GROMACS .gro file of C-alpha atoms in nm:
model
  219
    1MET     CA    1  -2.477   7.763  -5.507
    2SER     CA    2  -2.394   7.404  -5.418
    3SER     CA    3  -2.585   7.106  -5.517
    4ASN     CA    4  -2.897   7.041  -5.294
    5SER     CA    5  -3.071   6.708  -5.323
    6GLU     CA    6  -3.369   6.844  -5.129
    7TRP     CA    7  -3.499   7.124  -5.350
    8THR     CA    8  -3.857   7.200  -5.254
    9LEU     CA    9  -4.111   7.470  -5.345
   10GLU     CA   10  -4.064   7.611  -4.994
   11LYS     CA   11  -3.690   7.662  -5.058
   12LEU     CA   12  -3.758   7.834  -5.385
   13GLU     CA   13  -4.004   8.065  -5.206
   14GLU     CA   14  -3.739   8.143  -4.945
   15LEU     CA   15  -3.502   8.256  -5.226
   16ILE     CA   16  -3.776   8.502  -5.329
   17LYS     CA   17  -3.860   8.608  -4.973
   18ASN     CA   18  -3.489   8.659  -4.890
   19GLN     CA   19  -3.426   8.830  -5.222
   20VAL     CA   20  -3.123   8.610  -5.299
   21GLN     CA   21  -2.949   8.776  -5.595
   22GLU     CA   22  -2.829   8.597  -5.895
   23SER     CA   23  -2.460   8.521  -5.891
   24LEU     CA   24  -2.179   8.332  -6.054
   25THR     CA   25  -2.344   8.018  -5.932
   26LEU     CA   26  -2.716   8.099  -5.944
   27ASP     CA   27  -2.939   8.194  -6.237
   28TYR     CA   28  -3.311   8.250  -6.251
   29LYS     CA   29  -3.491   8.172  -6.578
   30ASP     CA   30  -3.850   8.224  -6.687
   31SER     CA   31  -4.007   7.889  -6.758
   32ARG     CA   32  -4.068   8.004  -7.113
   33SER     CA   33  -3.693   7.958  -7.168
   34LEU     CA   34  -3.774   7.590  -7.202
   35GLY     CA   35  -3.910   7.521  -7.545
   36SER     CA   36  -3.875   7.302  -7.853
   37SER     CA   37  -3.734   7.570  -8.085
   38ASN     CA   38  -3.362   7.538  -8.181
   39GLY     CA   39  -3.296   7.887  -8.041
   40LYS     CA   40  -3.418   7.791  -7.694
   41LYS     CA   41  -3.242   7.454  -7.699
   42ASN     CA   42  -2.917   7.630  -7.793
   43GLU     CA   43  -2.956   7.872  -7.507
   44ILE     CA   44  -2.995   7.585  -7.266
   45SER     CA   45  -2.674   7.437  -7.392
   46LYS     CA   46  -2.497   7.769  -7.364
   47ASP     CA   47  -2.608   7.837  -7.005
   48VAL     CA   48  -2.550   7.487  -6.871
   49SER     CA   49  -2.207   7.459  -7.034
   50ALA     CA   50  -2.112   7.798  -6.893
   51PHE     CA   51  -2.176   7.679  -6.539
   52ALA     CA   52  -1.976   7.362  -6.592
   53ASN     CA   53  -1.690   7.554  -6.736
   54SER     CA   54  -1.686   7.797  -6.446
   55ALA     CA   55  -1.760   7.717  -6.081
   56GLY     CA   56  -2.073   7.509  -6.125
   57GLY     CA   57  -2.410   7.618  -5.984
   58THR     CA   58  -2.780   7.613  -6.020
   59ILE     CA   59  -3.032   7.724  -6.293
   60ILE     CA   60  -3.389   7.759  -6.188
   61TYR     CA   61  -3.638   7.748  -6.472
   62GLY     CA   62  -3.959   7.899  -6.334
   63ILE     CA   63  -3.863   8.210  -6.137
   64GLN     CA   64  -3.900   8.550  -6.295
   65GLU     CA   65  -3.626   8.805  -6.202
   66GLU     CA   66  -3.593   9.176  -6.218
   67ASN     CA   67  -3.249   9.349  -6.189
   68HIS     CA   68  -3.106   8.999  -6.096
   69LEU     CA   69  -3.340   8.963  -5.801
   70PRO     CA   70  -3.611   8.692  -5.783
   71LYS     CA   71  -3.960   8.841  -5.846
   72CYS     CA   72  -4.200   8.557  -5.838
   73ILE     CA   73  -4.261   8.194  -5.933
   74ASP     CA   74  -4.416   8.191  -6.281
   75GLU     CA   75  -4.677   7.952  -6.435
   76GLY     CA   76  -4.419   7.673  -6.488
   77VAL     CA   77  -4.429   7.423  -6.762
   78ASP     CA   78  -4.639   7.116  -6.844
   79PRO     CA   79  -4.432   6.814  -6.760
   80ASP     CA   80  -4.604   6.609  -7.028
   81GLU     CA   81  -4.468   6.853  -7.282
   82ILE     CA   82  -4.136   6.952  -7.121
   83SER     CA   83  -4.027   6.647  -6.915
   84LYS     CA   84  -3.718   6.591  -6.712
   85GLU     CA   85  -3.601   6.342  -6.961
   86TRP     CA   86  -3.654   6.587  -7.245
   87LEU     CA   87  -3.437   6.841  -7.063
   88GLU     CA   88  -3.169   6.582  -6.999
   89GLN     CA   89  -3.168   6.484  -7.368
   90VAL     CA   90  -3.132   6.850  -7.478
   91ILE     CA   91  -2.838   6.902  -7.237
   92ASN     CA   92  -2.665   6.577  -7.328
   93SER     CA   93  -2.712   6.606  -7.700
   94ARG     CA   94  -2.612   6.969  -7.743
   95ILE     CA   95  -2.306   6.998  -7.521
   96GLN     CA   96  -1.975   6.838  -7.601
   97ARG     CA   97  -1.818   6.668  -7.401
   98LYS     CA   98  -2.097   6.530  -7.191
   99ILE     CA   99  -2.116   6.688  -6.844
  100ASP     CA  100  -2.120   6.437  -6.560
  101ASN     CA  101  -2.338   6.445  -6.253
  102ILE     CA  102  -2.594   6.702  -6.362
  103HIS     CA  103  -2.905   6.664  -6.146
  104ILE     CA  104  -3.249   6.789  -6.250
  105TYR     CA  105  -3.529   6.834  -5.995
  106PRO     CA  106  -3.890   6.882  -6.102
  107ILE     CA  107  -4.083   7.089  -5.839
  108ILE     CA  108  -4.459   7.082  -5.850
  109ILE     CA  109  -4.628   7.418  -5.815
  110SER     CA  110  -4.878   7.378  -5.531
  111SER     CA  111  -5.126   7.634  -5.674
  112ASN     CA  112  -5.119   7.446  -6.008
  113PRO     CA  113  -5.024   7.079  -5.962
  114ASP     CA  114  -5.022   7.015  -6.332
  115ARG     CA  115  -4.725   7.248  -6.380
  116VAL     CA  116  -4.364   7.220  -6.260
  117ILE     CA  117  -4.050   7.423  -6.214
  118TYR     CA  118  -3.716   7.265  -6.304
  119VAL     CA  119  -3.402   7.313  -6.085
  120VAL     CA  120  -3.085   7.213  -6.261
  121ASP     CA  121  -2.776   7.160  -6.044
  122ILE     CA  122  -2.451   7.162  -6.246
  123PRO     CA  123  -2.111   7.071  -6.096
  124GLN     CA  124  -1.790   7.245  -6.180
  125SER     CA  125  -1.657   6.995  -6.437
  126SER     CA  126  -1.312   6.837  -6.424
  127ARG     CA  127  -1.361   6.742  -6.784
  128ALA     CA  128  -1.401   7.106  -6.908
  129PRO     CA  129  -1.408   7.292  -7.136
  130HIS     CA  130  -1.753   7.194  -7.265
  131GLN     CA  131  -1.876   7.325  -7.599
  132ALA     CA  132  -2.218   7.457  -7.656
  133ASN     CA  133  -2.424   7.372  -7.962
  134ASP     CA  134  -2.306   7.690  -8.145
  135LYS     CA  135  -1.948   7.557  -8.135
  136ARG     CA  136  -1.845   7.813  -7.875
  137PHE     CA  137  -1.715   7.769  -7.516
  138TYR     CA  138  -1.893   7.983  -7.249
  139LYS     CA  139  -1.820   8.093  -6.898
  140ARG     CA  140  -2.026   8.270  -6.620
  141TYR     CA  141  -1.940   8.634  -6.569
  142ASN     CA  142  -2.142   8.914  -6.426
  143PHE     CA  143  -2.473   8.724  -6.424
  144GLN     CA  144  -2.424   8.626  -6.788
  145SER     CA  145  -2.293   8.340  -6.999
  146LEU     CA  146  -2.025   8.491  -7.219
  147PRO     CA  147  -1.780   8.336  -7.473
  148MET     CA  148  -1.450   8.237  -7.326
  149GLU     CA  149  -1.120   8.386  -7.445
  150GLU     CA  150  -0.864   8.147  -7.594
  151TYR     CA  151  -0.639   8.165  -7.288
  152GLU     CA  152  -0.938   8.088  -7.057
  153ILE     CA  153  -1.018   7.771  -7.265
  154ARG     CA  154  -0.651   7.656  -7.225
  155ASP     CA  155  -0.668   7.731  -6.849
  156VAL     CA  156  -0.987   7.541  -6.791
  157SER     CA  157  -0.861   7.244  -6.995
  158SER     CA  158  -0.582   7.197  -6.733
  159ARG     CA  159  -0.841   7.089  -6.476
  160GLU     CA  160  -0.833   6.737  -6.606
  161LYS     CA  161  -0.445   6.731  -6.605
  162THR     CA  162  -0.406   6.799  -6.236
  163PRO     CA  163  -0.542   6.625  -5.925
  164ARG     CA  164  -0.816   6.804  -5.731
  165LEU     CA  165  -0.803   6.685  -5.369
  166VAL     CA  166  -1.076   6.760  -5.123
  167LEU     CA  167  -1.028   6.708  -4.751
  168SER     CA  168  -1.314   6.607  -4.519
  169SER     CA  169  -1.309   6.519  -4.150
  170HIS     CA  170  -1.532   6.396  -3.874
  171VAL     CA  171  -1.492   6.321  -3.505
  172GLU     CA  172  -1.567   5.990  -3.338
  173ASN     CA  173  -1.555   5.848  -2.988
  174THR     CA  174  -1.535   6.176  -2.793
  175LYS     CA  175  -1.436   6.131  -2.426
  176HIS     CA  176  -1.437   6.408  -2.171
  177LEU     CA  177  -1.189   6.395  -1.884
  178LEU     CA  178  -1.125   6.622  -1.593
  179GLN     CA  179  -0.770   6.747  -1.584
  180PRO     CA  180  -0.648   6.837  -1.228
  181HIS     CA  181  -0.520   7.188  -1.208
  182ARG     CA  182  -0.285   7.343  -0.954
  183ILE     CA  183  -0.590   7.454  -0.757
  184ILE     CA  184  -0.818   7.158  -0.711
  185SER     CA  185  -1.129   7.377  -0.719
  186HIS     CA  186  -1.043   7.484  -1.075
  187GLN     CA  187  -1.056   7.187  -1.305
  188LYS     CA  188  -1.038   7.188  -1.682
  189SER     CA  189  -1.241   6.958  -1.906
  190ILE     CA  190  -1.032   6.783  -2.166
  191ALA     CA  191  -1.182   6.611  -2.473
  192ILE     CA  192  -1.010   6.316  -2.627
  193VAL     CA  193  -1.128   6.266  -2.974
  194ASP     CA  194  -1.083   6.026  -3.262
  195LEU     CA  195  -1.033   6.250  -3.574
  196ARG     CA  196  -1.085   6.076  -3.904
  197LEU     CA  197  -0.960   6.246  -4.220
  198ASN     CA  198  -1.057   6.155  -4.576
  199VAL     CA  199  -0.885   6.283  -4.882
  200ILE     CA  200  -1.088   6.247  -5.208
  201ASN     CA  201  -0.958   6.315  -5.557
  202LYS     CA  202  -1.232   6.476  -5.767
  203SER     CA  203  -1.013   6.476  -6.082
  204PHE     CA  204  -0.951   6.196  -6.330
  205GLU     CA  205  -0.578   6.255  -6.292
  206PRO     CA  206  -0.434   6.044  -6.011
  207ALA     CA  207  -0.249   6.199  -5.719
  208SER     CA  208   0.083   6.049  -5.615
  209TYR     CA  209   0.065   6.185  -5.261
  210ALA     CA  210  -0.125   6.424  -5.032
  211TYR     CA  211   0.024   6.654  -4.762
  212VAL     CA  212  -0.198   6.761  -4.475
  213GLN     CA  213  -0.114   6.996  -4.193
  214ILE     CA  214  -0.319   7.011  -3.874
  215PHE     CA  215  -0.287   7.311  -3.645
  216GLY     CA  216  -0.402   7.328  -3.286
  217ILE     CA  217  -0.469   7.642  -3.073
  218ALA     CA  218  -0.312   7.626  -2.725
  219GLU     CA  219  -0.476   7.806  -2.437
   0.00000   0.00000   0.00000
């Protein structure tokens, strides 16, 4: 699941209503997974690092699941005891190297405004692999966070050594013209567009060049 800066209680309820299953990029956790014990803190580091080492994704602390399907929103946590800053500190202090661009969203539970759910969006990291607090490297696999094999650690570490180019595009200044056809009564509408392409390198490794092919479909 991609990063979403507009997480709301309604969107979480939609996940439950639509029975959106856990996946490589989505994990539901009981809010009791957040706690001050070393065991719970280590589990947080394990789960968050696994997402960063894999495809990125979202962990929701506050939705109970059954057979990998969301069951209900639970009682949440007291933000005075488990704050956003506390969760950030646990993640940053127990995972090496630090994962960039993690976003944590506190969602107030409408039926109990003194409690919150935490949604944690984790990007796929170009600085992987990241080590959990137990000195192991984890990955996401079959709804779980599992230790990585040695060859997987080597493979993930190559992310930082190669450019990661992402192409985006948008259209500006669209103009519609009528193109005369052989039969005047049948005219075609032709759109002249200003197509802008942007190539962004999401890796720390510079790219020497980029090659883009654009294909059109003729009628």
